Amino acid sequence: FGEGVVSTGEFESHPAFTPDGRTLYFVRSTPEFTDWTIYVTEYADGRWSVPKVAPFSGKHRDADPFIPTDGKQLYFISDRPVDGKPKEDMDIWVMERAQGGDWGEPRNLGAPVNTTASEWFPTVTASGTLYFGSSRPGGHGKTDLYRARRAEDKFADPENLGPSINSAADEFEGCV
């Protein structure tokens, strides 16, 4: 996709388009897949612009951008500090679309979605249910897929998707 501009032969993945298809957020990672940065590119005049580090990314490990179909939020994962305290695991973060189309400040989803384990690859259905991977204790394997239904203005306790989806291995990135 966007050969030579977006797809450059580096390690690009996890595309997330805005609903109009004119803005793309994606991840560039190190060859070892240990550090990640979210980039953004715009489609104008029949081509994609040179990608730039997204304004909210570049200082921490940020990955897995996802924009719901209504375009009102941008979800991603990060190991950025929470309340000034460093993180070693990955948490799910969200930004709200502000007046004028800019993104607001990143906000950690907190409990019950985020735990002291890592959470991965958030996706959100049209009804607002959040699906994600997590290495939290109590799963069927190393990393399992979970869902958290929307409960008013926050997410309810996550539910493990069970043994018909999860195995003794890793399930990180469920697409809904």
PDB file of N, CA, C and O in Angstrom, residues 39-82:
ATOM      1  N   TYR A  39       2.771   6.456  12.897  1.00  0.00           N
ATOM      2  CA  TYR A  39       2.953   7.478  11.866  1.00  0.00           C
ATOM      3  C   TYR A  39       1.601   7.853  11.294  1.00  0.00           C
ATOM      4  O   TYR A  39       0.630   7.108  11.397  1.00  0.00           O
ATOM      5  N   VAL A  40       1.554   9.005  10.638  1.00  0.00           N
ATOM      6  CA  VAL A  40       0.336   9.465   9.977  1.00  0.00           C
ATOM      7  C   VAL A  40       0.691   9.994   8.593  1.00  0.00           C
ATOM      8  O   VAL A  40       1.757  10.589   8.391  1.00  0.00           O
ATOM      9  N   THR A  41      -0.194   9.745   7.636  1.00  0.00           N
ATOM     10  CA  THR A  41      -0.051  10.254   6.275  1.00  0.00           C
ATOM     11  C   THR A  41      -1.433  10.685   5.784  1.00  0.00           C
ATOM     12  O   THR A  41      -2.448  10.140   6.214  1.00  0.00           O
ATOM     13  N   GLU A  42      -1.452  11.665   4.896  1.00  0.00           N
ATOM     14  CA  GLU A  42      -2.702  12.208   4.350  1.00  0.00           C
ATOM     15  C   GLU A  42      -2.753  11.956   2.842  1.00  0.00           C
ATOM     16  O   GLU A  42      -1.724  12.061   2.162  1.00  0.00           O
ATOM     17  N   TYR A  43      -3.955  11.673   2.339  1.00  0.00           N
ATOM     18  CA  TYR A  43      -4.145  11.501   0.906  1.00  0.00           C
ATOM     19  C   TYR A  43      -4.667  12.803   0.312  1.00  0.00           C
ATOM     20  O   TYR A  43      -5.710  13.309   0.714  1.00  0.00           O
ATOM     21  N   ALA A  44      -3.911  13.369  -0.607  1.00  0.00           N
ATOM     22  CA  ALA A  44      -4.307  14.621  -1.267  1.00  0.00           C
ATOM     23  C   ALA A  44      -3.692  14.648  -2.659  1.00  0.00           C
ATOM     24  O   ALA A  44      -2.584  14.133  -2.866  1.00  0.00           O
ATOM     25  N   ASP A  45      -4.406  15.219  -3.585  1.00  0.00           N
ATOM     26  CA  ASP A  45      -3.929  15.372  -4.960  1.00  0.00           C
ATOM     27  C   ASP A  45      -3.479  14.033  -5.566  1.00  0.00           C
ATOM     28  O   ASP A  45      -2.472  13.962  -6.265  1.00  0.00           O
ATOM     29  N   GLY A  46      -4.216  12.970  -5.221  1.00  0.00           N
ATOM     30  CA  GLY A  46      -3.962  11.672  -5.825  1.00  0.00           C
ATOM     31  C   GLY A  46      -2.789  10.894  -5.273  1.00  0.00           C
ATOM     32  O   GLY A  46      -2.371   9.902  -5.866  1.00  0.00           O
ATOM     33  N   ARG A  47      -2.247  11.325  -4.116  1.00  0.00           N
ATOM     34  CA  ARG A  47      -1.125  10.571  -3.547  1.00  0.00           C
ATOM     35  C   ARG A  47      -1.073  10.754  -2.030  1.00  0.00           C
ATOM     36  O   ARG A  47      -1.654  11.686  -1.468  1.00  0.00           O
ATOM     37  N   TRP A  48      -0.335   9.857  -1.391  1.00  0.00           N
ATOM     38  CA  TRP A  48      -0.144   9.912   0.057  1.00  0.00           C
ATOM     39  C   TRP A  48       1.068  10.777   0.379  1.00  0.00           C
ATOM     40  O   TRP A  48       2.094  10.700  -0.293  1.00  0.00           O
ATOM     41  N   SER A  49       0.941  11.607   1.400  1.00  0.00           N
ATOM     42  CA  SER A  49       2.049  12.469   1.826  1.00  0.00           C
ATOM     43  C   SER A  49       3.136  11.635   2.492  1.00  0.00           C
ATOM     44  O   SER A  49       2.908  10.499   2.913  1.00  0.00           O
ATOM     45  N   VAL A  50       4.310  12.209   2.584  1.00  0.00           N
ATOM     46  CA  VAL A  50       5.403  11.555   3.299  1.00  0.00           C
ATOM     47  C   VAL A  50       4.952  11.374   4.752  1.00  0.00           C
ATOM     48  O   VAL A  50       4.554  12.345   5.405  1.00  0.00           O
ATOM     49  N   PRO A  51       4.966  10.136   5.266  1.00  0.00           N
ATOM     50  CA  PRO A  51       4.514   9.905   6.640  1.00  0.00           C
ATOM     51  C   PRO A  51       5.363  10.643   7.659  1.00  0.00           C
ATOM     52  O   PRO A  51       6.585  10.786   7.501  1.00  0.00           O
ATOM     53  N   LYS A  52       4.686  11.114   8.693  1.00  0.00           N
ATOM     54  CA  LYS A  52       5.353  11.785   9.812  1.00  0.00           C
ATOM     55  C   LYS A  52       4.955  11.069  11.094  1.00  0.00           C
ATOM     56  O   LYS A  52       3.879  10.477  11.171  1.00  0.00           O
ATOM     57  N   VAL A  53       5.804  11.165  12.091  1.00  0.00           N
ATOM     58  CA  VAL A  53       5.440  10.624  13.402  1.00  0.00           C
ATOM     59  C   VAL A  53       4.177  11.349  13.855  1.00  0.00           C
ATOM     60  O   VAL A  53       4.107  12.590  13.805  1.00  0.00           O
ATOM     61  N   ALA A  54       3.169  10.588  14.266  1.00  0.00           N
ATOM     62  CA  ALA A  54       1.920  11.196  14.734  1.00  0.00           C
ATOM     63  C   ALA A  54       2.226  12.102  15.928  1.00  0.00           C
ATOM     64  O   ALA A  54       3.111  11.795  16.736  1.00  0.00           O
ATOM     65  N   PRO A  55       1.511  13.217  16.059  1.00  0.00           N
ATOM     66  CA  PRO A  55       1.825  14.190  17.118  1.00  0.00           C
ATOM     67  C   PRO A  55       1.822  13.606  18.529  1.00  0.00           C
ATOM     68  O   PRO A  55       2.529  14.107  19.397  1.00  0.00           O
ATOM     69  N   PHE A  56       1.060  12.551  18.764  1.00  0.00           N
ATOM     70  CA  PHE A  56       0.962  11.960  20.095  1.00  0.00           C
ATOM     71  C   PHE A  56       1.968  10.825  20.309  1.00  0.00           C
ATOM     72  O   PHE A  56       2.042  10.250  21.390  1.00  0.00           O
ATOM     73  N   SER A  57       2.731  10.474  19.289  1.00  0.00           N
ATOM     74  CA  SER A  57       3.627   9.328  19.346  1.00  0.00           C
ATOM     75  C   SER A  57       5.088   9.770  19.274  1.00  0.00           C
ATOM     76  O   SER A  57       5.386  10.945  19.105  1.00  0.00           O
ATOM     77  N   GLY A  58       5.992   8.805  19.417  1.00  0.00           N
ATOM     78  CA  GLY A  58       7.406   9.068  19.230  1.00  0.00           C
ATOM     79  C   GLY A  58       8.242   9.154  20.490  1.00  0.00           C
ATOM     80  O   GLY A  58       9.458   9.098  20.415  1.00  0.00           O
ATOM     81  N   LYS A  59       7.613   9.285  21.653  1.00  0.00           N
ATOM     82  CA  LYS A  59       8.378   9.355  22.900  1.00  0.00           C
ATOM     83  C   LYS A  59       8.357   8.030  23.658  1.00  0.00           C
ATOM     84  O   LYS A  59       9.199   7.793  24.510  1.00  0.00           O
ATOM     85  N   HIS A  60       7.356   7.201  23.374  1.00  0.00           N
ATOM     86  CA  HIS A  60       7.167   5.928  24.057  1.00  0.00           C
ATOM     87  C   HIS A  60       6.897   4.867  22.993  1.00  0.00           C
ATOM     88  O   HIS A  60       6.764   5.178  21.813  1.00  0.00           O
ATOM     89  N   ARG A  61       6.791   3.623  23.414  1.00  0.00           N
ATOM     90  CA  ARG A  61       6.396   2.574  22.475  1.00  0.00           C
ATOM     91  C   ARG A  61       4.885   2.686  22.280  1.00  0.00           C
ATOM     92  O   ARG A  61       4.108   2.469  23.212  1.00  0.00           O
ATOM     93  N   ASP A  62       4.463   3.058  21.080  1.00  0.00           N
ATOM     94  CA  ASP A  62       3.052   3.230  20.724  1.00  0.00           C
ATOM     95  C   ASP A  62       2.765   2.353  19.520  1.00  0.00           C
ATOM     96  O   ASP A  62       3.556   2.325  18.566  1.00  0.00           O
ATOM     97  N   ALA A  63       1.634   1.665  19.528  1.00  0.00           N
ATOM     98  CA  ALA A  63       1.307   0.770  18.417  1.00  0.00           C
ATOM     99  C   ALA A  63      -0.192   0.538  18.345  1.00  0.00           C
ATOM    100  O   ALA A  63      -0.969   1.075  19.138  1.00  0.00           O
ATOM    101  N   ASP A  64      -0.582  -0.280  17.381  1.00  0.00           N
ATOM    102  CA  ASP A  64      -1.950  -0.792  17.218  1.00  0.00           C
ATOM    103  C   ASP A  64      -3.027   0.291  17.146  1.00  0.00           C
ATOM    104  O   ASP A  64      -4.035   0.224  17.850  1.00  0.00           O
ATOM    105  N   PRO A  65      -2.877   1.299  16.287  1.00  0.00           N
ATOM    106  CA  PRO A  65      -3.934   2.311  16.196  1.00  0.00           C
ATOM    107  C   PRO A  65      -5.222   1.706  15.662  1.00  0.00           C
ATOM    108  O   PRO A  65      -5.199   0.789  14.833  1.00  0.00           O
ATOM    109  N   PHE A  66      -6.347   2.199  16.150  1.00  0.00           N
ATOM    110  CA  PHE A  66      -7.659   1.758  15.667  1.00  0.00           C
ATOM    111  C   PHE A  66      -8.623   2.929  15.759  1.00  0.00           C
ATOM    112  O   PHE A  66      -8.710   3.595  16.801  1.00  0.00           O
ATOM    113  N   ILE A  67      -9.354   3.165  14.668  1.00  0.00           N
ATOM    114  CA  ILE A  67     -10.355   4.225  14.628  1.00  0.00           C
ATOM    115  C   ILE A  67     -11.711   3.575  14.357  1.00  0.00           C
ATOM    116  O   ILE A  67     -11.891   2.945  13.308  1.00  0.00           O
ATOM    117  N   PRO A  68     -12.678   3.696  15.270  1.00  0.00           N
ATOM    118  CA  PRO A  68     -14.014   3.140  15.019  1.00  0.00           C
ATOM    119  C   PRO A  68     -14.668   3.796  13.802  1.00  0.00           C
ATOM    120  O   PRO A  68     -14.248   4.867  13.345  1.00  0.00           O
ATOM    121  N   THR A  69     -15.705   3.160  13.303  1.00  0.00           N
ATOM    122  CA  THR A  69     -16.353   3.638  12.077  1.00  0.00           C
ATOM    123  C   THR A  69     -16.913   5.047  12.199  1.00  0.00           C
ATOM    124  O   THR A  69     -17.041   5.733  11.187  1.00  0.00           O
ATOM    125  N   ASP A  70     -17.244   5.501  13.410  1.00  0.00           N
ATOM    126  CA  ASP A  70     -17.754   6.874  13.546  1.00  0.00           C
ATOM    127  C   ASP A  70     -16.628   7.915  13.562  1.00  0.00           C
ATOM    128  O   ASP A  70     -16.888   9.115  13.488  1.00  0.00           O
ATOM    129  N   GLY A  71     -15.369   7.475  13.678  1.00  0.00           N
ATOM    130  CA  GLY A  71     -14.232   8.382  13.623  1.00  0.00           C
ATOM    131  C   GLY A  71     -14.065   9.289  14.820  1.00  0.00           C
ATOM    132  O   GLY A  71     -13.248  10.209  14.792  1.00  0.00           O
ATOM    133  N   LYS A  72     -14.792   9.029  15.907  1.00  0.00           N
ATOM    134  CA  LYS A  72     -14.762   9.934  17.055  1.00  0.00           C
ATOM    135  C   LYS A  72     -13.647   9.655  18.051  1.00  0.00           C
ATOM    136  O   LYS A  72     -13.377  10.470  18.927  1.00  0.00           O
ATOM    137  N   GLN A  73     -13.012   8.482  17.944  1.00  0.00           N
ATOM    138  CA  GLN A  73     -11.916   8.144  18.837  1.00  0.00           C
ATOM    139  C   GLN A  73     -10.780   7.522  18.037  1.00  0.00           C
ATOM    140  O   GLN A  73     -10.977   7.006  16.948  1.00  0.00           O
ATOM    141  N   LEU A  74      -9.608   7.553  18.633  1.00  0.00           N
ATOM    142  CA  LEU A  74      -8.461   6.819  18.130  1.00  0.00           C
ATOM    143  C   LEU A  74      -7.896   6.059  19.323  1.00  0.00           C
ATOM    144  O   LEU A  74      -7.503   6.669  20.322  1.00  0.00           O
ATOM    145  N   TYR A  75      -7.936   4.738  19.235  1.00  0.00           N
ATOM    146  CA  TYR A  75      -7.397   3.863  20.276  1.00  0.00           C
ATOM    147  C   TYR A  75      -5.996   3.432  19.857  1.00  0.00           C
ATOM    148  O   TYR A  75      -5.710   3.297  18.679  1.00  0.00           O
ATOM    149  N   PHE A  76      -5.129   3.163  20.829  1.00  0.00           N
ATOM    150  CA  PHE A  76      -3.801   2.633  20.558  1.00  0.00           C
ATOM    151  C   PHE A  76      -3.259   2.034  21.850  1.00  0.00           C
ATOM    152  O   PHE A  76      -3.852   2.190  22.923  1.00  0.00           O
ATOM    153  N   ILE A  77      -2.134   1.329  21.751  1.00  0.00           N
ATOM    154  CA  ILE A  77      -1.484   0.806  22.948  1.00  0.00           C
ATOM    155  C   ILE A  77      -0.181   1.555  23.171  1.00  0.00           C
ATOM    156  O   ILE A  77       0.424   2.064  22.231  1.00  0.00           O
ATOM    157  N   SER A  78       0.235   1.613  24.431  1.00  0.00           N
ATOM    158  CA  SER A  78       1.461   2.338  24.754  1.00  0.00           C
ATOM    159  C   SER A  78       1.984   1.900  26.112  1.00  0.00           C
ATOM    160  O   SER A  78       1.218   1.445  26.967  1.00  0.00           O
ATOM    161  N   ASP A  79       3.297   2.096  26.289  1.00  0.00           N
ATOM    162  CA  ASP A  79       3.896   1.903  27.605  1.00  0.00           C
ATOM    163  C   ASP A  79       4.217   3.250  28.252  1.00  0.00           C
ATOM    164  O   ASP A  79       5.018   3.330  29.179  1.00  0.00           O
ATOM    165  N   ARG A  80       3.544   4.320  27.792  1.00  0.00           N
ATOM    166  CA  ARG A  80       3.784   5.654  28.362  1.00  0.00           C
ATOM    167  C   ARG A  80       3.405   5.669  29.848  1.00  0.00           C
ATOM    168  O   ARG A  80       2.569   4.882  30.285  1.00  0.00           O
ATOM    169  N   PRO A  81       4.010   6.553  30.622  1.00  0.00           N
ATOM    170  CA  PRO A  81       3.716   6.612  32.060  1.00  0.00           C
ATOM    171  C   PRO A  81       2.241   6.905  32.339  1.00  0.00           C
ATOM    172  O   PRO A  81       1.567   7.575  31.556  1.00  0.00           O
ATOM    173  N   VAL A  82       1.771   6.383  33.457  1.00  0.00           N
ATOM    174  CA  VAL A  82       0.414   6.651  33.937  1.00  0.00           C
ATOM    175  C   VAL A  82       0.549   7.357  35.276  1.00  0.00           C
ATOM    176  O   VAL A  82       1.212   6.847  36.192  1.00  0.00           O
TER     177      VAL A  82
END
